[in-house]
Amino acid sequence: MVERTTYDGVMAARIDRLPLTRVQWQLAILVEVTWGFIIFDTDGIGARLYPFVWRPNHIIDVVQYAVIQALQVGLGILLGVYLMSYVADRYGRRPAILLATLLGGLCIWPFAYVTDFAWMVVLSVLSTLGVGGIVATHSTYLSEMTSPQVRNRVLLTSQGITAVVAVGVNLLAFAWIPSNWQLFLWVSAAVEVAILLPLLWWQLPESPRWLEAHGRHEEAERVMTIYERRCQAACAAPLPEPSPILDPVIGAAGGSWTELFTNPHYRGRTWLLIVVWLFAYAGLVYGVGAFAAVFMVDHGGSAHFVFLTIAVAYAALFVGFLVNARLGDQIERREVLFIAGMLFAFAWLVAWMVPDLWVIAGCYVVSRVGTGLFLFNLYNYTAVAYPTRIRSKAFAWTDGLGHLGAWAGVTLLGPLYALGPNHLGWILWIIIPGALLPATLIKFGGIRQGQAVLEQIST
C-alpha cells in the first residue's frame, strides 16, 4: 500500500477565504467561453451539416450519419477526456485547457473539404479530442479556483455565458449554412486558435490546489500570491484571514484511478455517476441533439427556421442559468438535476403528441433548458464530488465512460428514428432511459453538496 503525503491545505484555505471579485469572474467567463466555442463549433458539426449539406447532397445516408455522430460524441470525446484528464492530473489544469483549445481549433476545418465517408470517420474521432479535453477540465478548474460560498453562483452564472456563445454560433449558422458553410468552419477554427488560445495563455493561472497536492509548494505560493494580489486590488480592501480547512490535502503522488472503485468514500458515487452519465449522454444530451434538427426538418422546418429556433433555445437557457445561479444552494444540486430531467421529458412528450412545427420548436426551446441545466449541474456535481488528487481521474472515469453511452445510444438512433409513428422509437429512447432514469437515480442516490468546503465534501 502506498503511503500518502498529507499537507495542511494552506492553498485551499487561502482560496476559500477570497471574496468574490471580477478576477474570479474573468477566469470563469474565459474558461466557459472557450467551452462554448469548442463544444458548439466542433461537437455539433455533424448535427449542423447533415440535414442541410450532407443529406441533400447525398454525401452520406442516415445510418452513416448515425455512425459519424456516435464516433464524435462517443469514441472521440472518450479518448479526449482520458487524454486530457491524464494531462490535467500529471502536468496541470492549465496545460490541459490550452491543449484542448488548440486541438479544438485545428481539427474542425478539414470538414470543409472532406466528403469521403472513411475520412469523415477518422476526422470524427480526431475533431472531438479537444471537446473531451475541455469537458474534463472546465468545471474541475473553476471548482478549485472559487470558495464554497460563491462556487455555485460563479459556476452557473459563467456557464450561462456558454448559452450566449451558442446563440452567436447558431446565428452564424443561420447566416452561412448552407450557402457559406465552409466559411462557417474556418471562422470557428480561427476563433479558437487565434483569439481564445492567446487569451488563455496570458490570463489563466495554474490551480494552486493542484500545485499543493503535487507538492510544488514554492510554485503554489508564487501563483497564489499573484492571485491574492489581483483579488485584493479588485475589492480594494484587506483580505480576511484564512480559516483552517476541515480535512488535510492528500498528496497526489502514488494516486491511482483504482481508488475510485476501492475506496468506500468514492465507490458508490463513482458507479452511480457512471450509470447516470451513460444514460444522460445517450438520451437528453446527444440522443436528442443528433436528430432534433432532422425532426424539425421532417416536419417542414427550413435551415433558417431550425438555426433560429436553436438560437432562441439557447437564449432561454441563458435565462435558466441566471435563475439557477440566483437560487444558488437554496435548492440542492441533485434536486435541480431531477427537475431538469423531468422538464426535458415532458417537453418531448408534448412535441410527439402535437406534431406541429411551431409546437415542436417551442418544445425544443423548453427541452434545451432542461438539457443545459442537467448537463452543467452534473458537470459541477461530478467535479465537487472528488478530492483534488483524483478529481480529473474521476471525471475521466465517470463522464468519460458516459460517452460510451453516447456512442452506443446514438448508433442505435438511425434505426430507432425510423421506428413507429412520428419517430416514436427515438422519442421513447430520449425520454425514458435518456432522461427519466438518470434524473431519478441522481435524486435518490446522489450525495448532498451545498456550501461545503471542497476538501470536506469530496472526502
One Martini backbone bead per residue (centre of mass of N, CA, C, O) as a GRO file, in nm:
protein
  459
    1MET     BB    1   0.096   0.037   0.023
    2VAL     BB    2   0.064   0.369  -0.029
    3GLU     BB    3   0.217   0.639   0.111
    4ARG     BB    4   0.082   0.939   0.200
    5THR     BB    5   0.097   1.275   0.162
    6THR     BB    6   0.034   1.546   0.385
    7TYR     BB    7  -0.141   1.855   0.402
    8ASP     BB    8  -0.277   2.162   0.531
    9GLY     BB    9  -0.430   2.343   0.314
   10VAL     BB   10  -0.341   2.639   0.245
   11MET     BB   11  -0.452   2.703  -0.038
   12ALA     BB   12  -0.745   2.634   0.014
   13ALA     BB   13  -0.787   2.844   0.242
   14ARG     BB   14  -0.710   3.095   0.068
   15ILE     BB   15  -0.930   3.062  -0.145
   16ASP     BB   16  -1.190   3.034   0.056
   17ARG     BB   17  -1.146   3.359   0.155
   18LEU     BB   18  -1.217   3.486  -0.106
   19PRO     BB   19  -1.358   3.728  -0.252
   20LEU     BB   20  -1.578   3.835  -0.482
   21THR     BB   21  -1.454   3.910  -0.805
   22ARG     BB   22  -1.349   3.987  -1.122
   23VAL     BB   23  -1.138   3.759  -1.133
   24GLN     BB   24  -1.323   3.510  -1.123
   25TRP     BB   25  -1.499   3.599  -1.360
   26GLN     BB   26  -1.281   3.604  -1.579
   27LEU     BB   27  -1.202   3.309  -1.564
   28ALA     BB   28  -1.482   3.182  -1.605
   29ILE     BB   29  -1.557   3.315  -1.875
   30LEU     BB   30  -1.316   3.218  -2.041
   31VAL     BB   31  -1.362   2.911  -2.004
   32GLU     BB   32  -1.666   2.908  -2.108
   33VAL     BB   33  -1.617   3.022  -2.386
   34THR     BB   34  -1.436   2.794  -2.472
   35TRP     BB   35  -1.640   2.571  -2.437
   36GLY     BB   36  -1.850   2.682  -2.636
   37PHE     BB   37  -1.679   2.675  -2.898
   38ILE     BB   38  -1.594   2.380  -2.894
   39ILE     BB   39  -1.876   2.251  -2.877
   40PHE     BB   40  -2.050   2.415  -3.101
   41ASP     BB   41  -1.847   2.365  -3.334
   42THR     BB   42  -1.750   2.056  -3.304
   43ASP     BB   43  -1.973   1.870  -3.166
   44GLY     BB   44  -2.209   1.994  -3.382
   45ILE     BB   45  -2.136   1.938  -3.687
   46GLY     BB   46  -2.321   1.705  -3.782
   47ALA     BB   47  -2.600   1.829  -3.702
   48ARG     BB   48  -2.562   2.072  -3.903
   49LEU     BB   49  -2.479   1.931  -4.186
   50TYR     BB   50  -2.671   1.698  -4.258
   51PRO     BB   51  -2.955   1.840  -4.329
   52PHE     BB   52  -2.802   2.078  -4.536
   53VAL     BB   53  -2.555   1.905  -4.686
   54TRP     BB   54  -2.530   1.589  -4.682
   55ARG     BB   55  -2.819   1.495  -4.757
   56PRO     BB   56  -2.894   1.671  -5.018
   57ASN     BB   57  -2.597   1.564  -5.149
   58HIS     BB   58  -2.550   1.254  -5.093
   59ILE     BB   59  -2.300   1.179  -4.900
   60ILE     BB   60  -2.489   1.061  -4.669
   61ASP     BB   61  -2.661   0.859  -4.465
   62VAL     BB   62  -2.826   0.792  -4.176
   63VAL     BB   63  -2.636   0.568  -4.078
   64GLN     BB   64  -2.368   0.718  -4.123
   65TYR     BB   65  -2.438   0.951  -3.940
   66ALA     BB   66  -2.467   0.787  -3.680
   67VAL     BB   67  -2.172   0.697  -3.679
   68ILE     BB   68  -2.038   0.974  -3.672
   69GLN     BB   69  -2.179   1.080  -3.419
   70ALA     BB   70  -2.084   0.850  -3.232
   71LEU     BB   71  -1.778   0.903  -3.265
   72GLN     BB   72  -1.779   1.188  -3.158
   73VAL     BB   73  -1.946   1.140  -2.875
   74GLY     BB   74  -1.769   0.891  -2.804
   75LEU     BB   75  -1.468   0.822  -2.884
   76GLY     BB   76  -1.340   1.105  -2.906
   77ILE     BB   77  -1.420   1.208  -2.621
   78LEU     BB   78  -1.309   0.977  -2.460
   79LEU     BB   79  -1.014   1.020  -2.540
   80GLY     BB   80  -1.002   1.317  -2.450
   81VAL     BB   81  -1.065   1.277  -2.152
   82TYR     BB   82  -0.825   1.088  -2.085
   83LEU     BB   83  -0.594   1.258  -2.190
   84MET     BB   84  -0.662   1.528  -2.026
   85SER     BB   85  -0.667   1.403  -1.746
   86TYR     BB   86  -0.375   1.327  -1.747
   87VAL     BB   87  -0.263   1.608  -1.792
   88ALA     BB   88  -0.409   1.747  -1.546
   89ASP     BB   89  -0.272   1.554  -1.326
   90ARG     BB   90   0.037   1.571  -1.425
   91TYR     BB   91   0.065   1.898  -1.548
   92GLY     BB   92  -0.219   2.042  -1.539
   93ARG     BB   93  -0.483   2.248  -1.603
   94ARG     BB   94  -0.370   2.450  -1.806
   95PRO     BB   95  -0.251   2.263  -2.030
   96ALA     BB   96  -0.519   2.120  -2.091
   97ILE     BB   97  -0.678   2.368  -2.193
   98LEU     BB   98  -0.483   2.451  -2.417
   99LEU     BB   99  -0.489   2.182  -2.578
  100ALA     BB  100  -0.794   2.172  -2.629
  101THR     BB  101  -0.806   2.434  -2.796
  102LEU     BB  102  -0.612   2.353  -3.019
  103LEU     BB  103  -0.765   2.098  -3.115
  104GLY     BB  104  -1.037   2.229  -3.179
  105GLY     BB  105  -0.926   2.413  -3.413
  106LEU     BB  106  -0.755   2.211  -3.598
  107CYS     BB  107  -1.003   1.976  -3.641
  108ILE     BB  108  -1.243   2.131  -3.809
  109TRP     BB  109  -1.164   2.232  -4.109
  110PRO     BB  110  -1.160   1.959  -4.285
  111PHE     BB  111  -1.478   1.945  -4.323
  112ALA     BB  112  -1.476   2.149  -4.573
  113TYR     BB  113  -1.345   1.896  -4.780
  114VAL     BB  114  -1.467   1.631  -4.674
  115THR     BB  115  -1.663   1.336  -4.831
  116ASP     BB  116  -1.544   1.086  -4.731
  117PHE     BB  117  -1.639   0.853  -4.510
  118ALA     BB  118  -1.371   0.748  -4.397
  119TRP     BB  119  -1.255   1.035  -4.330
  120MET     BB  120  -1.493   1.119  -4.150
  121VAL     BB  121  -1.435   0.913  -3.933
  122VAL     BB  122  -1.157   1.013  -3.850
  123LEU     BB  123  -1.241   1.313  -3.791
  124SER     BB  124  -1.452   1.247  -3.570
  125VAL     BB  125  -1.232   1.177  -3.362
  126LEU     BB  126  -1.023   1.412  -3.376
  127SER     BB  127  -1.226   1.664  -3.335
  128THR     BB  128  -1.304   1.557  -3.015
  129LEU     BB  129  -1.059   1.583  -2.826
  130GLY     BB  130  -1.108   1.878  -2.727
  131VAL     BB  131  -1.380   1.828  -2.604
  132GLY     BB  132  -1.286   1.631  -2.385
  133GLY     BB  133  -1.092   1.831  -2.253
  134ILE     BB  134  -1.297   2.056  -2.160
  135VAL     BB  135  -1.484   1.869  -2.003
  136ALA     BB  136  -1.254   1.769  -1.792
  137THR     BB  137  -1.167   2.088  -1.686
  138HIS     BB  138  -1.361   2.328  -1.628
  139SER     BB  139  -1.493   2.247  -1.349
  140THR     BB  140  -1.239   2.171  -1.205
  141TYR     BB  141  -1.097   2.444  -1.211
  142LEU     BB  142  -1.326   2.632  -1.092
  143SER     BB  143  -1.361   2.481  -0.824
  144GLU     BB  144  -1.054   2.546  -0.731
  145MET     BB  145  -1.093   2.887  -0.763
  146THR     BB  146  -1.330   2.869  -0.544
  147SER     BB  147  -1.556   2.926  -0.309
  148PRO     BB  148  -1.824   2.788  -0.141
  149GLN     BB  149  -2.007   3.051  -0.133
  150VAL     BB  150  -1.964   3.101  -0.478
  151ARG     BB  151  -1.948   2.856  -0.669
  152ASN     BB  152  -2.234   2.821  -0.787
  153ARG     BB  153  -2.262   3.108  -0.897
  154VAL     BB  154  -2.016   3.112  -1.084
  155LEU     BB  155  -2.067   2.864  -1.251
  156LEU     BB  156  -2.363   2.921  -1.357
  157THR     BB  157  -2.320   3.202  -1.472
  158SER     BB  158  -2.080   3.140  -1.662
  159GLN     BB  159  -2.228   2.903  -1.809
  160GLY     BB  160  -2.434   3.098  -1.942
  161ILE     BB  161  -2.234   3.197  -2.163
  162THR     BB  162  -2.263   2.950  -2.346
  163ALA     BB  163  -2.541   3.038  -2.454
  164VAL     BB  164  -2.440   3.291  -2.596
  165VAL     BB  165  -2.249   3.146  -2.785
  166ALA     BB  166  -2.471   2.973  -2.917
  167VAL     BB  167  -2.623   3.204  -3.041
  168GLY     BB  168  -2.393   3.305  -3.222
  169VAL     BB  169  -2.336   3.041  -3.376
  170ASN     BB  170  -2.636   3.008  -3.487
  171LEU     BB  171  -2.639   3.276  -3.641
  172LEU     BB  172  -2.414   3.195  -3.832
  173ALA     BB  173  -2.560   2.950  -3.940
  174PHE     BB  174  -2.805   3.107  -4.045
  175ALA     BB  175  -2.621   3.274  -4.255
  176TRP     BB  176  -2.413   3.016  -4.376
  177ILE     BB  177  -2.631   2.784  -4.369
  178PRO     BB  178  -2.543   2.648  -4.674
  179SER     BB  179  -2.393   2.873  -4.847
  180ASN     BB  180  -2.124   2.915  -4.614
  181TRP     BB  181  -2.010   2.656  -4.453
  182GLN     BB  182  -1.696   2.680  -4.478
  183LEU     BB  183  -1.666   2.952  -4.336
  184PHE     BB  184  -1.774   2.863  -4.065
  185LEU     BB  185  -1.534   2.671  -4.001
  186TRP     BB  186  -1.300   2.878  -4.021
  187VAL     BB  187  -1.398   3.074  -3.803
  188SER     BB  188  -1.404   2.874  -3.573
  189ALA     BB  189  -1.100   2.808  -3.575
  190ALA     BB  190  -0.993   3.101  -3.539
  191VAL     BB  191  -1.109   3.164  -3.260
  192GLU     BB  192  -0.953   2.942  -3.102
  193VAL     BB  193  -0.650   2.999  -3.204
  194ALA     BB  194  -0.634   3.335  -3.232
  195ILE     BB  195  -0.791   3.411  -2.948
  196LEU     BB  196  -0.824   3.209  -2.706
  197LEU     BB  197  -0.539   3.096  -2.668
  198PRO     BB  198  -0.391   3.366  -2.593
  199LEU     BB  199  -0.572   3.436  -2.351
  200LEU     BB  200  -0.510   3.187  -2.180
  201TRP     BB  201  -0.201   3.221  -2.167
  202TRP     BB  202  -0.224   3.507  -2.019
  203GLN     BB  203  -0.470   3.455  -1.782
  204LEU     BB  204  -0.407   3.152  -1.687
  205PRO     BB  205  -0.374   2.997  -1.401
  206GLU     BB  206  -0.279   2.784  -1.189
  207SER     BB  207  -0.374   2.557  -0.958
  208PRO     BB  208  -0.300   2.564  -0.626
  209ARG     BB  209  -0.422   2.296  -0.546
  210TRP     BB  210  -0.260   2.122  -0.740
  211LEU     BB  211   0.023   2.208  -0.647
  212GLU     BB  212  -0.009   2.112  -0.355
  213ALA     BB  213  -0.076   1.807  -0.419
  214HIS     BB  214   0.228   1.800  -0.573
  215GLY     BB  215   0.445   1.965  -0.387
  216ARG     BB  216   0.446   2.274  -0.525
  217HIS     BB  217   0.494   2.522  -0.314
  218GLU     BB  218   0.641   2.756  -0.451
  219GLU     BB  219   0.451   2.783  -0.691
  220ALA     BB  220   0.192   2.815  -0.527
  221GLU     BB  221   0.280   3.076  -0.386
  222ARG     BB  222   0.316   3.248  -0.638
  223VAL     BB  223   0.030   3.218  -0.757
  224MET     BB  224  -0.129   3.303  -0.500
  225THR     BB  225  -0.017   3.587  -0.467
  226ILE     BB  226  -0.124   3.698  -0.734
  227TYR     BB  227  -0.422   3.630  -0.684
  228GLU     BB  228  -0.454   3.799  -0.426
  229ARG     BB  229  -0.368   4.070  -0.544
  230ARG     BB  230  -0.596   4.090  -0.751
  231CYS     BB  231  -0.833   4.072  -0.548
  232GLN     BB  232  -0.753   4.311  -0.370
  233ALA     BB  233  -0.763   4.525  -0.596
  234ALA     BB  234  -1.068   4.472  -0.667
  235CYS     BB  235  -1.178   4.527  -0.353
  236ALA     BB  236  -1.020   4.741  -0.182
  237ALA     BB  237  -0.928   4.527   0.053
  238PRO     BB  238  -0.866   4.341   0.299
  239LEU     BB  239  -0.801   4.025   0.359
  240PRO     BB  240  -0.899   3.763   0.501
  241GLU     BB  241  -0.839   3.518   0.703
  242PRO     BB  242  -0.757   3.212   0.710
  243SER     BB  243  -0.918   2.898   0.740
  244PRO     BB  244  -0.924   2.604   0.851
  245ILE     BB  245  -0.960   2.312   0.725
  246LEU     BB  246  -1.122   1.995   0.779
  247ASP     BB  247  -0.908   1.875   0.572
  248PRO     BB  248  -0.662   1.723   0.438
  249VAL     BB  249  -0.414   1.715   0.193
  250ILE     BB  250  -0.354   1.476  -0.044
  251GLY     BB  251  -0.123   1.354  -0.214
  252ALA     BB  252  -0.074   1.257  -0.558
  253ALA     BB  253   0.133   1.064  -0.509
  254GLY     BB  254   0.039   0.737  -0.602
  255GLY     BB  255  -0.209   0.764  -0.742
  256SER     BB  256  -0.528   0.601  -0.830
  257TRP     BB  257  -0.809   0.498  -1.006
  258THR     BB  258  -0.888   0.258  -0.811
  259GLU     BB  259  -1.005   0.436  -0.579
  260LEU     BB  260  -1.292   0.474  -0.706
  261PHE     BB  261  -1.353   0.141  -0.641
  262THR     BB  262  -1.220   0.094  -0.333
  263ASN     BB  263  -1.313   0.341  -0.197
  264PRO     BB  264  -1.583   0.394   0.011
  265HIS     BB  265  -1.624   0.704  -0.055
  266TYR     BB  266  -1.639   0.650  -0.398
  267ARG     BB  267  -1.776   0.396  -0.516
  268GLY     BB  268  -2.079   0.471  -0.525
  269ARG     BB  269  -2.057   0.745  -0.682
  270THR     BB  270  -1.919   0.628  -0.931
  271TRP     BB  271  -2.137   0.430  -1.031
  272LEU     BB  272  -2.363   0.632  -1.047
  273LEU     BB  273  -2.228   0.829  -1.252
  274ILE     BB  274  -2.189   0.633  -1.481
  275VAL     BB  275  -2.489   0.574  -1.528
  276VAL     BB  276  -2.588   0.862  -1.566
  277TRP     BB  277  -2.402   0.937  -1.805
  278LEU     BB  278  -2.480   0.714  -2.000
  279PHE     BB  279  -2.788   0.798  -2.030
  280ALA     BB  280  -2.768   1.103  -2.078
  281TYR     BB  281  -2.597   1.096  -2.337
  282ALA     BB  282  -2.799   0.902  -2.494
  283GLY     BB  283  -3.030   1.129  -2.460
  284LEU     BB  284  -3.047   1.452  -2.344
  285VAL     BB  285  -2.793   1.520  -2.520
  286TYR     BB  286  -2.724   1.337  -2.793
  287GLY     BB  287  -2.990   1.203  -2.876
  288VAL     BB  288  -3.129   1.476  -2.943
  289GLY     BB  289  -2.908   1.626  -3.111
  290ALA     BB  290  -2.895   1.428  -3.361
  291PHE     BB  291  -3.242   1.477  -3.436
  292ALA     BB  292  -3.380   1.756  -3.402
  293ALA     BB  293  -3.333   1.885  -3.680
  294VAL     BB  294  -3.456   1.655  -3.845
  295PHE     BB  295  -3.738   1.670  -3.716
  296MET     BB  296  -3.798   1.959  -3.818
  297VAL     BB  297  -3.757   1.904  -4.119
  298ASP     BB  298  -3.981   1.671  -4.132
  299HIS     BB  299  -4.193   1.929  -4.041
  300GLY     BB  300  -4.084   2.190  -4.238
  301GLY     BB  301  -3.802   2.288  -4.173
  302SER     BB  302  -3.568   2.513  -4.214
  303ALA     BB  303  -3.262   2.628  -4.169
  304HIS     BB  304  -3.349   2.899  -4.047
  305PHE     BB  305  -3.550   2.786  -3.844
  306VAL     BB  306  -3.362   2.601  -3.684
  307PHE     BB  307  -3.135   2.808  -3.599
  308LEU     BB  308  -3.330   3.005  -3.463
  309THR     BB  309  -3.440   2.809  -3.253
  310ILE     BB  310  -3.169   2.746  -3.119
  311ALA     BB  311  -3.106   3.037  -3.036
  312VAL     BB  312  -3.355   3.072  -2.856
  313ALA     BB  313  -3.291   2.837  -2.665
  314TYR     BB  314  -3.023   2.967  -2.553
  315ALA     BB  315  -3.154   3.217  -2.441
  316ALA     BB  316  -3.328   3.061  -2.238
  317LEU     BB  317  -3.090   2.924  -2.094
  318PHE     BB  318  -2.962   3.176  -1.981
  319VAL     BB  319  -3.196   3.235  -1.791
  320GLY     BB  320  -3.180   2.965  -1.641
  321PHE     BB  321  -2.898   3.012  -1.522
  322LEU     BB  322  -2.966   3.268  -1.360
  323VAL     BB  323  -3.176   3.141  -1.179
  324ASN     BB  324  -3.000   2.915  -1.064
  325ALA     BB  325  -2.783   3.110  -0.947
  326ARG     BB  326  -2.976   3.271  -0.763
  327LEU     BB  327  -3.054   3.022  -0.585
  328GLY     BB  328  -2.827   2.835  -0.557
  329ASP     BB  329  -2.834   2.650  -0.243
  330GLN     BB  330  -3.148   2.631  -0.196
  331ILE     BB  331  -3.106   2.412  -0.415
  332GLU     BB  332  -3.026   2.114  -0.458
  333ARG     BB  333  -2.855   1.976  -0.713
  334ARG     BB  334  -3.021   1.707  -0.739
  335GLU     BB  335  -3.292   1.856  -0.779
  336VAL     BB  336  -3.224   2.003  -1.040
  337LEU     BB  337  -3.174   1.747  -1.204
  338PHE     BB  338  -3.459   1.634  -1.181
  339ILE     BB  339  -3.617   1.872  -1.303
  340ALA     BB  340  -3.470   1.879  -1.576
  341GLY     BB  341  -3.550   1.593  -1.668
  342MET     BB  342  -3.859   1.638  -1.659
  343LEU     BB  343  -3.873   1.873  -1.858
  344PHE     BB  344  -3.766   1.725  -2.101
  345ALA     BB  345  -3.974   1.493  -2.117
  346PHE     BB  346  -4.228   1.669  -2.148
  347ALA     BB  347  -4.155   1.820  -2.409
  348TRP     BB  348  -4.129   1.559  -2.599
  349LEU     BB  349  -4.411   1.453  -2.555
  350VAL     BB  350  -4.557   1.695  -2.681
  351ALA     BB  351  -4.413   1.690  -2.959
  352TRP     BB  352  -4.537   1.411  -3.035
  353MET     BB  353  -4.849   1.474  -2.988
  354VAL     BB  354  -4.778   1.770  -3.139
  355PRO     BB  355  -4.684   1.779  -3.485
  356ASP     BB  356  -4.606   2.086  -3.483
  357LEU     BB  357  -4.365   2.301  -3.564
  358TRP     BB  358  -4.416   2.517  -3.338
  359VAL     BB  359  -4.437   2.317  -3.107
  360ILE     BB  360  -4.162   2.187  -3.142
  361ALA     BB  361  -4.000   2.444  -3.101
  362GLY     BB  362  -4.101   2.504  -2.814
  363CYS     BB  363  -4.007   2.230  -2.694
  364TYR     BB  364  -3.710   2.266  -2.757
  365VAL     BB  365  -3.661   2.507  -2.578
  366VAL     BB  366  -3.737   2.366  -2.314
  367SER     BB  367  -3.541   2.120  -2.341
  368ARG     BB  368  -3.277   2.289  -2.345
  369VAL     BB  369  -3.296   2.375  -2.054
  370GLY     BB  370  -3.288   2.092  -1.935
  371THR     BB  371  -3.017   2.003  -2.055
  372GLY     BB  372  -2.832   2.233  -1.953
  373LEU     BB  373  -2.886   2.201  -1.646
  374PHE     BB  374  -2.806   1.909  -1.625
  375LEU     BB  375  -2.519   1.911  -1.740
  376PHE     BB  376  -2.387   2.137  -1.554
  377ASN     BB  377  -2.466   2.017  -1.280
  378LEU     BB  378  -2.311   1.749  -1.335
  379TYR     BB  379  -2.038   1.864  -1.364
  380ASN     BB  380  -2.026   1.995  -1.079
  381TYR     BB  381  -2.091   1.745  -0.915
  382THR     BB  382  -1.844   1.577  -1.007
  383ALA     BB  383  -1.612   1.772  -0.923
  384VAL     BB  384  -1.703   1.793  -0.607
  385ALA     BB  385  -1.696   1.467  -0.532
  386TYR     BB  386  -1.374   1.514  -0.541
  387PRO     BB  387  -1.052   1.520  -0.497
  388THR     BB  388  -0.775   1.664  -0.632
  389ARG     BB  389  -0.599   1.398  -0.687
  390ILE     BB  390  -0.883   1.267  -0.855
  391ARG     BB  391  -1.067   1.455  -1.027
  392SER     BB  392  -0.987   1.389  -1.324
  393LYS     BB  393  -1.017   1.086  -1.307
  394ALA     BB  394  -1.317   1.091  -1.233
  395PHE     BB  395  -1.409   1.229  -1.492
  396ALA     BB  396  -1.309   1.008  -1.683
  397TRP     BB  397  -1.479   0.762  -1.552
  398THR     BB  398  -1.759   0.899  -1.581
  399ASP     BB  399  -1.786   1.083  -1.827
  400GLY     BB  400  -1.623   0.905  -2.018
  401LEU     BB  401  -1.799   0.645  -2.004
  402GLY     BB  402  -2.058   0.797  -2.088
  403HIS     BB  403  -1.971   0.807  -2.399
  404LEU     BB  404  -2.058   0.516  -2.454
  405GLY     BB  405  -2.356   0.586  -2.452
  406ALA     BB  406  -2.343   0.772  -2.693
  407TRP     BB  407  -2.237   0.568  -2.892
  408ALA     BB  408  -2.463   0.356  -2.866
  409GLY     BB  409  -2.716   0.536  -2.883
  410VAL     BB  410  -2.660   0.682  -3.157
  411THR     BB  411  -2.635   0.425  -3.327
  412LEU     BB  412  -2.944   0.344  -3.275
  413LEU     BB  413  -3.098   0.599  -3.404
  414GLY     BB  414  -3.139   0.528  -3.690
  415PRO     BB  415  -3.355   0.302  -3.649
  416LEU     BB  416  -3.532   0.449  -3.429
  417TYR     BB  417  -3.626   0.692  -3.605
  418ALA     BB  418  -3.797   0.477  -3.799
  419LEU     BB  419  -3.971   0.400  -3.545
  420GLY     BB  420  -4.275   0.451  -3.574
  421PRO     BB  421  -4.478   0.699  -3.510
  422ASN     BB  422  -4.318   0.986  -3.527
  423HIS     BB  423  -4.052   0.866  -3.406
  424LEU     BB  424  -4.094   0.691  -3.136
  425GLY     BB  425  -3.827   0.549  -3.073
  426TRP     BB  426  -3.670   0.809  -3.014
  427ILE     BB  427  -3.850   0.932  -2.798
  428LEU     BB  428  -3.836   0.699  -2.590
  429TRP     BB  429  -3.531   0.705  -2.552
  430ILE     BB  430  -3.493   1.008  -2.447
  431ILE     BB  431  -3.699   0.982  -2.207
  432ILE     BB  432  -3.646   0.724  -2.037
  433PRO     BB  433  -3.333   0.646  -2.036
  434GLY     BB  434  -3.236   0.957  -2.103
  435ALA     BB  435  -3.398   1.100  -1.835
  436LEU     BB  436  -3.561   0.957  -1.605
  437LEU     BB  437  -3.340   0.774  -1.493
  438PRO     BB  438  -3.106   0.975  -1.416
  439ALA     BB  439  -3.282   1.166  -1.243
  440THR     BB  440  -3.365   0.953  -1.030
  441LEU     BB  441  -3.086   0.853  -0.938
  442ILE     BB  442  -2.971   1.133  -0.836
  443LYS     BB  443  -3.192   1.197  -0.629
  444PHE     BB  444  -3.171   0.908  -0.454
  445GLY     BB  445  -2.825   0.867  -0.476
  446GLY     BB  446  -2.715   1.131  -0.409
  447ILE     BB  447  -2.523   1.378  -0.284
  448ARG     BB  448  -2.466   1.626  -0.077
  449GLN     BB  449  -2.350   1.969  -0.090
  450GLY     BB  450  -2.344   2.271  -0.111
  451GLN     BB  451  -2.164   2.487   0.130
  452ALA     BB  452  -1.894   2.321   0.107
  453VAL     BB  453  -1.597   2.215   0.151
  454LEU     BB  454  -1.417   2.071  -0.086
  455GLU     BB  455  -1.237   1.879   0.100
  456GLN     BB  456  -1.490   1.762   0.249
  457ILE     BB  457  -1.700   1.661   0.029
  458SER     BB  458  -1.457   1.487  -0.128
  459THR     BB  459  -1.407   1.266   0.132
   0.00000   0.00000   0.00000
